[in-house]
PDB file of C-alpha atoms and ligand atoms in Angstrom:
ATOM      1  CA  MET A   1       0.154   0.149  -0.280  1.00  0.00           C
ATOM      2  CA  LEU A   2       1.679   3.183  -0.892  1.00  0.00           C
ATOM      3  CA  ILE A   3      -0.300   6.820  -0.244  1.00  0.00           C
ATOM      4  CA  ASP A   4       1.237   9.405  -0.954  1.00  0.00           C
ATOM      5  CA  ALA A   5      -0.019  11.854   1.429  1.00  0.00           C
ATOM      6  CA  HIS A   6       0.140  16.400  -0.673  1.00  0.00           C
ATOM      7  CA  VAL A   7      -0.780  16.024  -3.632  1.00  0.00           C
ATOM      8  CA  HIS A   8      -2.304  19.192  -5.852  1.00  0.00           C
ATOM      9  CA  LEU A   9      -4.539  19.288  -9.082  1.00  0.00           C
ATOM     10  CA  PRO A  10      -2.536  20.188 -12.602  1.00  0.00           C
ATOM     11  CA  THR A  11      -1.605  22.958 -14.071  1.00  0.00           C
ATOM     12  CA  GLY A  12      -0.238  24.285 -17.285  1.00  0.00           C
ATOM     13  CA  ASN A  13      -1.808  24.377 -21.383  1.00  0.00           C
ATOM     14  CA  THR A  14      -1.938  20.007 -21.774  1.00  0.00           C
ATOM     15  CA  VAL A  15      -4.206  20.220 -18.654  1.00  0.00           C
ATOM     16  CA  ILE A  16      -7.008  22.801 -18.712  1.00  0.00           C
ATOM     17  CA  THR A  17      -9.936  21.382 -17.966  1.00  0.00           C
ATOM     18  CA  PHE A  18     -11.047  20.124 -13.924  1.00  0.00           C
ATOM     19  CA  GLN A  19     -11.583  16.504 -16.109  1.00  0.00           C
ATOM     20  CA  GLU A  20      -8.424  16.327 -17.660  1.00  0.00           C
ATOM     21  CA  LYS A  21      -6.683  17.012 -14.687  1.00  0.00           C
ATOM     22  CA  LYS A  22      -8.076  14.277 -13.474  1.00  0.00           C
ATOM     23  CA  GLU A  23      -7.860  11.876 -15.916  1.00  0.00           C
ATOM     24  CA  PHE A  24      -3.793  13.136 -15.632  1.00  0.00           C
ATOM     25  CA  LEU A  25      -3.582  12.662 -11.882  1.00  0.00           C
ATOM     26  CA  LEU A  26      -5.366   9.148 -12.034  1.00  0.00           C
ATOM     27  CA  ALA A  27      -3.305   8.145 -14.310  1.00  0.00           C
ATOM     28  CA  GLY A  28      -0.091   9.520 -12.720  1.00  0.00           C
ATOM     29  CA  MET A  29      -1.052   7.798  -9.090  1.00  0.00           C
ATOM     30  CA  LYS A  30      -1.219   4.462 -11.417  1.00  0.00           C
ATOM     31  CA  LYS A  31       1.690   5.253 -13.028  1.00  0.00           C
ATOM     32  CA  ASN A  32       3.929   5.335  -9.703  1.00  0.00           C
ATOM     33  CA  GLY A  33       1.742   2.521  -8.340  1.00  0.00           C
ATOM     34  CA  VAL A  34      -0.014   4.991  -5.453  1.00  0.00           C
ATOM     35  CA  ASP A  35      -2.939   3.350  -4.463  1.00  0.00           C
ATOM     36  CA  GLN A  36      -4.747   6.710  -2.980  1.00  0.00           C
ATOM     37  CA  CYS A  37      -4.086  10.041  -2.519  1.00  0.00           C
ATOM     38  CA  ILE A  38      -4.834  13.387  -0.375  1.00  0.00           C
ATOM     39  CA  LEU A  39      -5.678  15.726  -2.821  1.00  0.00           C
ATOM     40  CA  ILE A  40      -5.373  19.286  -1.954  1.00  0.00           C
ATOM     41  CA  ALA A  41      -8.637  21.551  -3.353  1.00  0.00           C
ATOM     42  CA  ASP A  42      -7.500  25.577  -3.210  1.00  0.00           C
ATOM     43  CA  SER A  43      -8.417  27.724  -0.287  1.00  0.00           C
ATOM     44  CA  TRP A  44      -9.610  30.358  -2.674  1.00  0.00           C
ATOM     45  CA  PRO A  45     -13.088  29.786  -4.763  1.00  0.00           C
ATOM     46  CA  VAL A  46     -11.359  30.091  -8.304  1.00  0.00           C
ATOM     47  CA  SER A  47      -7.936  27.851  -8.687  1.00  0.00           C
ATOM     48  CA  GLU A  48      -7.159  26.500 -11.408  1.00  0.00           C
ATOM     49  CA  ILE A  49      -5.691  23.253  -9.142  1.00  0.00           C
ATOM     50  CA  GLY A  50      -9.243  23.382  -8.321  1.00  0.00           C
ATOM     51  CA  SER A  51     -11.136  25.178  -5.329  1.00  0.00           C
ATOM     52  CA  ASN A  52     -12.999  23.075  -2.263  1.00  0.00           C
ATOM     53  CA  LYS A  53     -15.886  22.347  -4.854  1.00  0.00           C
ATOM     54  CA  ASP A  54     -14.664  21.371  -7.779  1.00  0.00           C
ATOM     55  CA  CYS A  55     -12.542  19.278  -5.781  1.00  0.00           C
ATOM     56  CA  MET A  56     -15.098  17.896  -3.951  1.00  0.00           C
ATOM     57  CA  SER A  57     -16.907  16.987  -7.057  1.00  0.00           C
ATOM     58  CA  LEU A  58     -14.303  15.454  -9.137  1.00  0.00           C
ATOM     59  CA  PHE A  59     -14.343  13.453  -5.881  1.00  0.00           C
ATOM     60  CA  PRO A  60     -16.726  12.755  -4.349  1.00  0.00           C
ATOM     61  CA  ALA A  61     -17.411  10.846  -1.433  1.00  0.00           C
ATOM     62  CA  GLY A  62     -17.660   6.859  -1.478  1.00  0.00           C
ATOM     63  CA  ASN A  63     -16.532   7.395  -5.503  1.00  0.00           C
ATOM     64  CA  CYS A  64     -13.422   8.611  -5.245  1.00  0.00           C
ATOM     65  CA  ASP A  65     -10.695   6.883  -6.870  1.00  0.00           C
ATOM     66  CA  GLY A  66      -8.730   6.780  -3.478  1.00  0.00           C
ATOM     67  CA  VAL A  67      -8.499  10.247  -4.012  1.00  0.00           C
ATOM     68  CA  HIS A  68      -9.573  11.623  -0.638  1.00  0.00           C
ATOM     69  CA  VAL A  69     -10.433  15.977  -0.611  1.00  0.00           C
ATOM     70  CA  VAL A  70      -8.342  18.400   1.616  1.00  0.00           C
ATOM     71  CA  GLY A  71     -10.083  21.457   1.805  1.00  0.00           C
ATOM     72  CA  GLY A  72      -8.171  24.870   1.704  1.00  0.00           C
ATOM     73  CA  ILE A  73      -9.195  28.123   3.245  1.00  0.00           C
ATOM     74  CA  SER A  74      -8.010  31.975   4.558  1.00  0.00           C
ATOM     75  CA  PRO A  75      -9.147  33.986   6.415  1.00  0.00           C
ATOM     76  CA  LEU A  76      -8.597  37.158   3.509  1.00  0.00           C
ATOM     77  CA  LYS A  77     -10.900  35.518   0.564  1.00  0.00           C
ATOM     78  CA  ASP A  78     -14.553  33.842   0.908  1.00  0.00           C
ATOM     79  CA  PHE A  79     -14.184  33.716   4.474  1.00  0.00           C
ATOM     80  CA  ASP A  80     -17.667  33.155   5.782  1.00  0.00           C
ATOM     81  CA  ARG A  81     -18.527  30.559   2.783  1.00  0.00           C
ATOM     82  CA  GLN A  82     -15.420  28.900   1.831  1.00  0.00           C
ATOM     83  CA  LEU A  83     -16.241  27.584   6.272  1.00  0.00           C
ATOM     84  CA  GLU A  84     -19.485  26.709   4.956  1.00  0.00           C
ATOM     85  CA  VAL A  85     -18.410  24.323   2.502  1.00  0.00           C
ATOM     86  CA  ILE A  86     -15.889  23.480   4.366  1.00  0.00           C
ATOM     87  CA  ARG A  87     -18.454  22.339   6.866  1.00  0.00           C
ATOM     88  CA  PHE A  88     -20.853  20.790   4.849  1.00  0.00           C
ATOM     89  CA  GLY A  89     -17.954  18.778   2.576  1.00  0.00           C
ATOM     90  CA  ILE A  90     -16.812  17.190   6.468  1.00  0.00           C
ATOM     91  CA  GLU A  91     -20.083  16.050   7.437  1.00  0.00           C
ATOM     92  CA  LYS A  92     -20.315  14.407   3.947  1.00  0.00           C
ATOM     93  CA  LYS A  93     -17.273  12.671   4.062  1.00  0.00           C
ATOM     94  CA  ALA A  94     -16.030  13.976   0.730  1.00  0.00           C
ATOM     95  CA  LEU A  95     -13.641  16.171   3.645  1.00  0.00           C
ATOM     96  CA  VAL A  96     -10.462  15.080   5.243  1.00  0.00           C
ATOM     97  CA  GLY A  97      -9.030  17.617   6.033  1.00  0.00           C
ATOM     98  CA  ILE A  98      -8.495  21.439   6.705  1.00  0.00           C
ATOM     99  CA  LYS A  99      -5.269  23.102   4.848  1.00  0.00           C
ATOM    100  CA  LEU A 100      -3.867  26.465   5.768  1.00  0.00           C
ATOM    101  CA  PHE A 101      -1.962  28.288   2.990  1.00  0.00           C
ATOM    102  CA  THR A 102       1.050  29.763   5.604  1.00  0.00           C
ATOM    103  CA  GLY A 103       3.328  32.031   4.155  1.00  0.00           C
ATOM    104  CA  HIS A 104       1.552  31.070   0.746  1.00  0.00           C
ATOM    105  CA  GLU A 105      -0.842  33.962   2.070  1.00  0.00           C
ATOM    106  CA  ALA A 106       0.040  36.384   4.315  1.00  0.00           C
ATOM    107  CA  PHE A 107      -1.604  35.658   7.326  1.00  0.00           C
ATOM    108  CA  TYR A 108      -0.692  33.532  10.460  1.00  0.00           C
ATOM    109  CA  LEU A 109      -1.142  30.179  12.102  1.00  0.00           C
ATOM    110  CA  THR A 110      -1.747  31.607  15.206  1.00  0.00           C
ATOM    111  CA  ASP A 111      -4.148  34.468  13.656  1.00  0.00           C
ATOM    112  CA  GLU A 112      -7.573  35.250  15.669  1.00  0.00           C
ATOM    113  CA  ARG A 113     -10.265  34.972  12.695  1.00  0.00           C
ATOM    114  CA  LEU A 114      -8.749  30.929  12.527  1.00  0.00           C
ATOM    115  CA  ASP A 115     -10.192  30.160  16.205  1.00  0.00           C
ATOM    116  CA  ILE A 116     -13.945  29.039  13.938  1.00  0.00           C
ATOM    117  CA  VAL A 117     -11.104  26.759  11.745  1.00  0.00           C
ATOM    118  CA  TYR A 118      -9.605  24.646  14.475  1.00  0.00           C
ATOM    119  CA  ASP A 119     -13.143  24.873  17.296  1.00  0.00           C
ATOM    120  CA  LEU A 120     -14.325  22.954  13.328  1.00  0.00           C
ATOM    121  CA  ALA A 121     -11.784  20.737  13.531  1.00  0.00           C
ATOM    122  CA  LEU A 122     -11.531  20.041  16.849  1.00  0.00           C
ATOM    123  CA  GLN A 123     -15.219  19.344  16.937  1.00  0.00           C
ATOM    124  CA  THR A 124     -15.597  17.226  13.517  1.00  0.00           C
ATOM    125  CA  GLY A 125     -12.142  15.142  14.442  1.00  0.00           C
ATOM    126  CA  THR A 126     -10.527  16.215  11.163  1.00  0.00           C
ATOM    127  CA  PRO A 127      -6.908  17.252  10.843  1.00  0.00           C
ATOM    128  CA  VAL A 128      -5.525  21.149  10.170  1.00  0.00           C
ATOM    129  CA  LEU A 129      -2.535  20.645   7.782  1.00  0.00           C
ATOM    130  CA  PHE A 130      -0.695  24.355   7.389  1.00  0.00           C
ATOM    131  CA  HIS A 131       1.909  25.117   4.252  1.00  0.00           C
ATOM    132  CA  SER A 132       6.363  25.553   6.086  1.00  0.00           C
ATOM    133  CA  GLY A 133       9.152  26.820   5.540  1.00  0.00           C
ATOM    134  CA  TRP A 134       9.708  27.467   1.343  1.00  0.00           C
ATOM    135  CA  ASP A 135       9.598  31.317   1.192  1.00  0.00           C
ATOM    136  CA  ASN A 136       7.798  33.323   4.420  1.00  0.00           C
ATOM    137  CA  ARG A 137       8.236  30.886   7.001  1.00  0.00           C
ATOM    138  CA  GLN A 138       7.589  33.749   9.310  1.00  0.00           C
ATOM    139  CA  TYR A 139       3.836  33.000   9.243  1.00  0.00           C
ATOM    140  CA  SER A 140       4.572  29.097  10.327  1.00  0.00           C
ATOM    141  CA  ASP A 141       7.594  29.282  11.904  1.00  0.00           C
ATOM    142  CA  VAL A 142       8.194  26.533  14.646  1.00  0.00           C
ATOM    143  CA  PRO A 143       6.865  28.901  17.595  1.00  0.00           C
ATOM    144  CA  VAL A 144       3.963  30.177  16.045  1.00  0.00           C
ATOM    145  CA  ALA A 145       3.523  25.930  14.890  1.00  0.00           C
ATOM    146  CA  GLU A 146       4.261  25.565  18.756  1.00  0.00           C
ATOM    147  CA  LYS A 147       1.351  27.715  20.491  1.00  0.00           C
ATOM    148  CA  ILE A 148      -1.136  26.886  18.363  1.00  0.00           C
ATOM    149  CA  ALA A 149      -0.261  22.638  18.473  1.00  0.00           C
ATOM    150  CA  LYS A 150      -0.215  23.929  23.168  1.00  0.00           C
ATOM    151  CA  LYS A 151      -3.687  25.931  22.632  1.00  0.00           C
ATOM    152  CA  TYR A 152      -5.372  23.074  21.551  1.00  0.00           C
ATOM    153  CA  PRO A 153      -3.374  20.080  22.193  1.00  0.00           C
ATOM    154  CA  GLU A 154      -5.975  17.828  20.639  1.00  0.00           C
ATOM    155  CA  LEU A 155      -5.779  18.994  18.010  1.00  0.00           C
ATOM    156  CA  ARG A 156      -4.200  17.084  15.509  1.00  0.00           C
ATOM    157  CA  LEU A 157      -2.228  18.993  13.003  1.00  0.00           C
ATOM    158  CA  VAL A 158      -0.008  18.736  10.339  1.00  0.00           C
ATOM    159  CA  CYS A 159       3.452  20.721   8.858  1.00  0.00           C
ATOM    160  CA  CYS A 160       3.284  20.258   5.212  1.00  0.00           C
ATOM    161  CA  HIS A 161       7.158  21.018   4.242  1.00  0.00           C
ATOM    162  CA  CYS A 162       9.009  19.927   7.224  1.00  0.00           C
ATOM    163  CA  TRP A 163       9.610  23.552   6.815  1.00  0.00           C
ATOM    164  CA  TYR A 164      11.953  22.714   4.198  1.00  0.00           C
ATOM    165  CA  PRO A 165      14.877  23.710   3.649  1.00  0.00           C
ATOM    166  CA  MET A 166      15.164  23.598   7.782  1.00  0.00           C
ATOM    167  CA  ILE A 167      13.236  20.679   7.716  1.00  0.00           C
ATOM    168  CA  GLY A 168      15.395  19.281  11.151  1.00  0.00           C
ATOM    169  CA  LEU A 169      13.146  22.256  12.814  1.00  0.00           C
ATOM    170  CA  ALA A 170      11.418  19.459  12.927  1.00  0.00           C
ATOM    171  CA  GLN A 171      13.037  18.363  15.539  1.00  0.00           C
ATOM    172  CA  ARG A 172      11.933  21.238  18.383  1.00  0.00           C
ATOM    173  CA  LEU A 173       8.047  19.971  17.950  1.00  0.00           C
ATOM    174  CA  PHE A 174       8.565  16.420  18.873  1.00  0.00           C
ATOM    175  CA  ASP A 175       7.343  16.414  22.594  1.00  0.00           C
ATOM    176  CA  TYR A 176       4.045  17.711  20.649  1.00  0.00           C
ATOM    177  CA  PRO A 177       2.676  14.174  19.700  1.00  0.00           C
ATOM    178  CA  ASN A 178      -0.492  16.503  18.403  1.00  0.00           C
ATOM    179  CA  VAL A 179       2.187  17.199  15.754  1.00  0.00           C
ATOM    180  CA  PHE A 180       2.293  15.249  12.898  1.00  0.00           C
ATOM    181  CA  PHE A 181       5.105  15.946   9.930  1.00  0.00           C
ATOM    182  CA  ASP A 182       4.848  16.048   6.157  1.00  0.00           C
ATOM    183  CA  PHE A 183       7.999  15.851   3.615  1.00  0.00           C
ATOM    184  CA  SER A 184       6.447  16.438   0.631  1.00  0.00           C
ATOM    185  CA  SER A 185       8.554  18.672  -1.557  1.00  0.00           C
ATOM    186  CA  VAL A 186      11.406  18.153  -0.113  1.00  0.00           C
ATOM    187  CA  ALA A 187      13.031  16.388  -2.193  1.00  0.00           C
ATOM    188  CA  ASP A 188      12.732  19.473  -5.102  1.00  0.00           C
ATOM    189  CA  GLU A 189      16.119  20.351  -4.781  1.00  0.00           C
ATOM    190  CA  PRO A 190      18.770  17.373  -5.605  1.00  0.00           C
ATOM    191  CA  GLU A 191      21.944  19.566  -4.869  1.00  0.00           C
ATOM    192  CA  LYS A 192      20.576  18.931  -1.478  1.00  0.00           C
ATOM    193  CA  TYR A 193      20.133  16.231  -0.899  1.00  0.00           C
ATOM    194  CA  GLU A 194      22.838  15.181   1.176  1.00  0.00           C
ATOM    195  CA  LYS A 195      21.874  16.702   4.098  1.00  0.00           C
ATOM    196  CA  ILE A 196      18.044  16.510   3.967  1.00  0.00           C
ATOM    197  CA  ALA A 197      18.289  12.583   3.981  1.00  0.00           C
ATOM    198  CA  GLU A 198      20.055  12.731   6.795  1.00  0.00           C
ATOM    199  CA  GLU A 199      17.394  14.908   8.603  1.00  0.00           C
ATOM    200  CA  ALA A 200      14.481  12.916   7.598  1.00  0.00           C
ATOM    201  CA  GLU A 201      15.297   9.633   7.936  1.00  0.00           C
ATOM    202  CA  LEU A 202      16.912  11.187  11.980  1.00  0.00           C
ATOM    203  CA  ILE A 203      12.758  12.327  12.031  1.00  0.00           C
ATOM    204  CA  ILE A 204      11.395   9.454  10.748  1.00  0.00           C
ATOM    205  CA  ARG A 205      12.889   6.968  12.701  1.00  0.00           C
ATOM    206  CA  THR A 206      12.404   8.542  16.152  1.00  0.00           C
ATOM    207  CA  VAL A 207       8.817   9.454  15.520  1.00  0.00           C
ATOM    208  CA  PRO A 208       7.706   7.170  12.431  1.00  0.00           C
ATOM    209  CA  ASP A 209       3.410   7.162  13.803  1.00  0.00           C
ATOM    210  CA  ARG A 210       3.927  11.036  13.279  1.00  0.00           C
ATOM    211  CA  VAL A 211       5.213  11.073   9.251  1.00  0.00           C
ATOM    212  CA  LEU A 212       3.577  11.085   6.077  1.00  0.00           C
ATOM    213  CA  TYR A 213       5.484  10.434   2.751  1.00  0.00           C
ATOM    214  CA  GLY A 214       4.083  13.255   0.069  1.00  0.00           C
ATOM    215  CA  SER A 215       5.294  14.822  -2.876  1.00  0.00           C
ATOM    216  CA  ASP A 216       3.511  17.872  -3.687  1.00  0.00           C
ATOM    217  CA  ALA A 217       2.883  16.229  -7.055  1.00  0.00           C
ATOM    218  CA  PHE A 218       2.159  18.250  -9.401  1.00  0.00           C
ATOM    219  CA  GLY A 219       4.246  21.151  -8.375  1.00  0.00           C
ATOM    220  CA  CYS A 220       6.731  18.529  -7.294  1.00  0.00           C
ATOM    221  CA  SER A 221       7.885  15.268  -9.080  1.00  0.00           C
ATOM    222  CA  MET A 222       6.106  11.370  -8.207  1.00  0.00           C
ATOM    223  CA  GLU A 223       8.808   9.717  -9.493  1.00  0.00           C
ATOM    224  CA  GLN A 224      11.630  12.206  -8.061  1.00  0.00           C
ATOM    225  CA  HIS A 225      10.087  12.077  -3.972  1.00  0.00           C
ATOM    226  CA  LEU A 226       9.350   8.162  -4.558  1.00  0.00           C
ATOM    227  CA  SER A 227      13.179   7.136  -5.120  1.00  0.00           C
ATOM    228  CA  PHE A 228      14.746   9.804  -2.779  1.00  0.00           C
ATOM    229  CA  PHE A 229      12.751   8.104   0.129  1.00  0.00           C
ATOM    230  CA  ARG A 230      12.804   4.674  -0.490  1.00  0.00           C
ATOM    231  CA  ASN A 231      16.456   5.215  -1.269  1.00  0.00           C
ATOM    232  CA  LEU A 232      16.377   5.915   3.157  1.00  0.00           C
ATOM    233  CA  ASP A 233      17.680   3.474   5.256  1.00  0.00           C
ATOM    234  CA  LEU A 234      14.043   2.711   6.691  1.00  0.00           C
ATOM    235  CA  PRO A 235      13.386  -0.735   8.831  1.00  0.00           C
ATOM    236  CA  GLU A 236      10.190  -2.424   6.842  1.00  0.00           C
ATOM    237  CA  GLU A 237       8.246  -1.125  10.105  1.00  0.00           C
ATOM    238  CA  ILE A 238       9.210   2.382   9.829  1.00  0.00           C
ATOM    239  CA  SER A 239       8.434   2.177   5.994  1.00  0.00           C
ATOM    240  CA  ARG A 240       4.927   1.171   6.174  1.00  0.00           C
ATOM    241  CA  LYS A 241       3.563   3.639   8.559  1.00  0.00           C
ATOM    242  CA  PHE A 242       5.602   6.243   6.813  1.00  0.00           C
ATOM    243  CA  PHE A 243       4.580   5.460   3.243  1.00  0.00           C
ATOM    244  CA  ALA A 244       0.486   4.249   3.995  1.00  0.00           C
ATOM    245  CA  GLU A 245      -0.515   3.403   7.528  1.00  0.00           C
ATOM    246  CA  ASN A 246      -0.050   6.917   9.091  1.00  0.00           C
ATOM    247  CA  ALA A 247      -1.822   8.418   6.022  1.00  0.00           C
ATOM    248  CA  LYS A 248      -4.049   5.600   6.564  1.00  0.00           C
ATOM    249  CA  ARG A 249      -4.640   6.405  10.475  1.00  0.00           C
ATOM    250  CA  ILE A 250      -4.657  10.485  10.573  1.00  0.00           C
ATOM    251  CA  TYR A 251      -7.551  10.887   7.191  1.00  0.00           C
ATOM    252  CA  LEU A 252      -8.845   8.437   6.009  1.00  0.00           C
ATOM    253  CA  VAL A 253     -10.674   7.157  10.006  1.00  0.00           C
ATOM    254  CA  PRO A 254     -12.504   8.710  11.232  1.00  0.00           C
ATOM    255  CA  ASP A 255     -12.033   8.529  15.612  1.00  0.00           C
ATOM    256  CA  GLY A 256     -12.467   6.249  17.171  1.00  0.00           C
ATOM    257  CA  GLU A 257     -12.890   4.064  15.139  1.00  0.00           C
ATOM    258  CA  GLN A 258     -10.597   0.906  14.629  1.00  0.00           C
ATOM    259  CA  ASP A 259      -9.064   0.629  11.203  1.00  0.00           C
ATOM    260  CA  PRO A 260      -8.838  -3.877  10.455  1.00  0.00           C
ATOM    261  CA  GLU A 261      -6.391  -3.202   8.328  1.00  0.00           C
ATOM    262  CA  ILE A 262      -3.433  -1.684  10.470  1.00  0.00           C
ATOM    263  CA  THR A 263      -1.892  -4.401  13.128  1.00  0.00           C
TER     264      THR A 263
HETATM  265 ZN1   ZN B   1       1.061  21.672  -1.797  1.00  0.00          ZN
END
């Protein structure tokens, strides 16, 4: 079983319609042996990577082709309306998470306008994902994320990109069992591979139940990420958690339900 816990619909000139984007994603999954993926929608109501509504209608609950949607939301755009869409999506089991694009967008993880989002996530047992690292790191840097992890100990908080290229910073949040690390996009720059591989291996081995394989396709390459992470020296049991079981537990098995397949 292989789950890519972080993908988006493709952009560009060859895939224009959402139907074409859907087919491109499914073909990419098949080619790379990806059984299921977590598809992250944009927080904007009109977007090339698909809005919440676009993604939910392409991959509806119960008939989703192994593609599970995370909804995006932003305090900077149509907030109330998007919140209702997300609430509805979670109720219908069409959404498995909520993404905050901190850094892509100029708001902090601690922005008070997000309290209602965290409350919704807590009430429904839905994980909250946030963009980290790359440019404009300050909006979701370690101390900011720590505040939220501390304020909401029951909230499952997924740090996307693990503050790349400073992925070693993850160690500072090892003491917060509600924080998870998504390694999407960290295998994007071959000149940094050696250092990243060393740090990634340390994190994965130290907190093996809190790490998620992801590619950030199609901004990044599925092939490149798979080969990078398969080259790490990981014990079989940890590898299974990283490549599938953790994602399944965090996103796909609702709170309180036992997953018979995870033993
Ligand atoms: Zn992404």
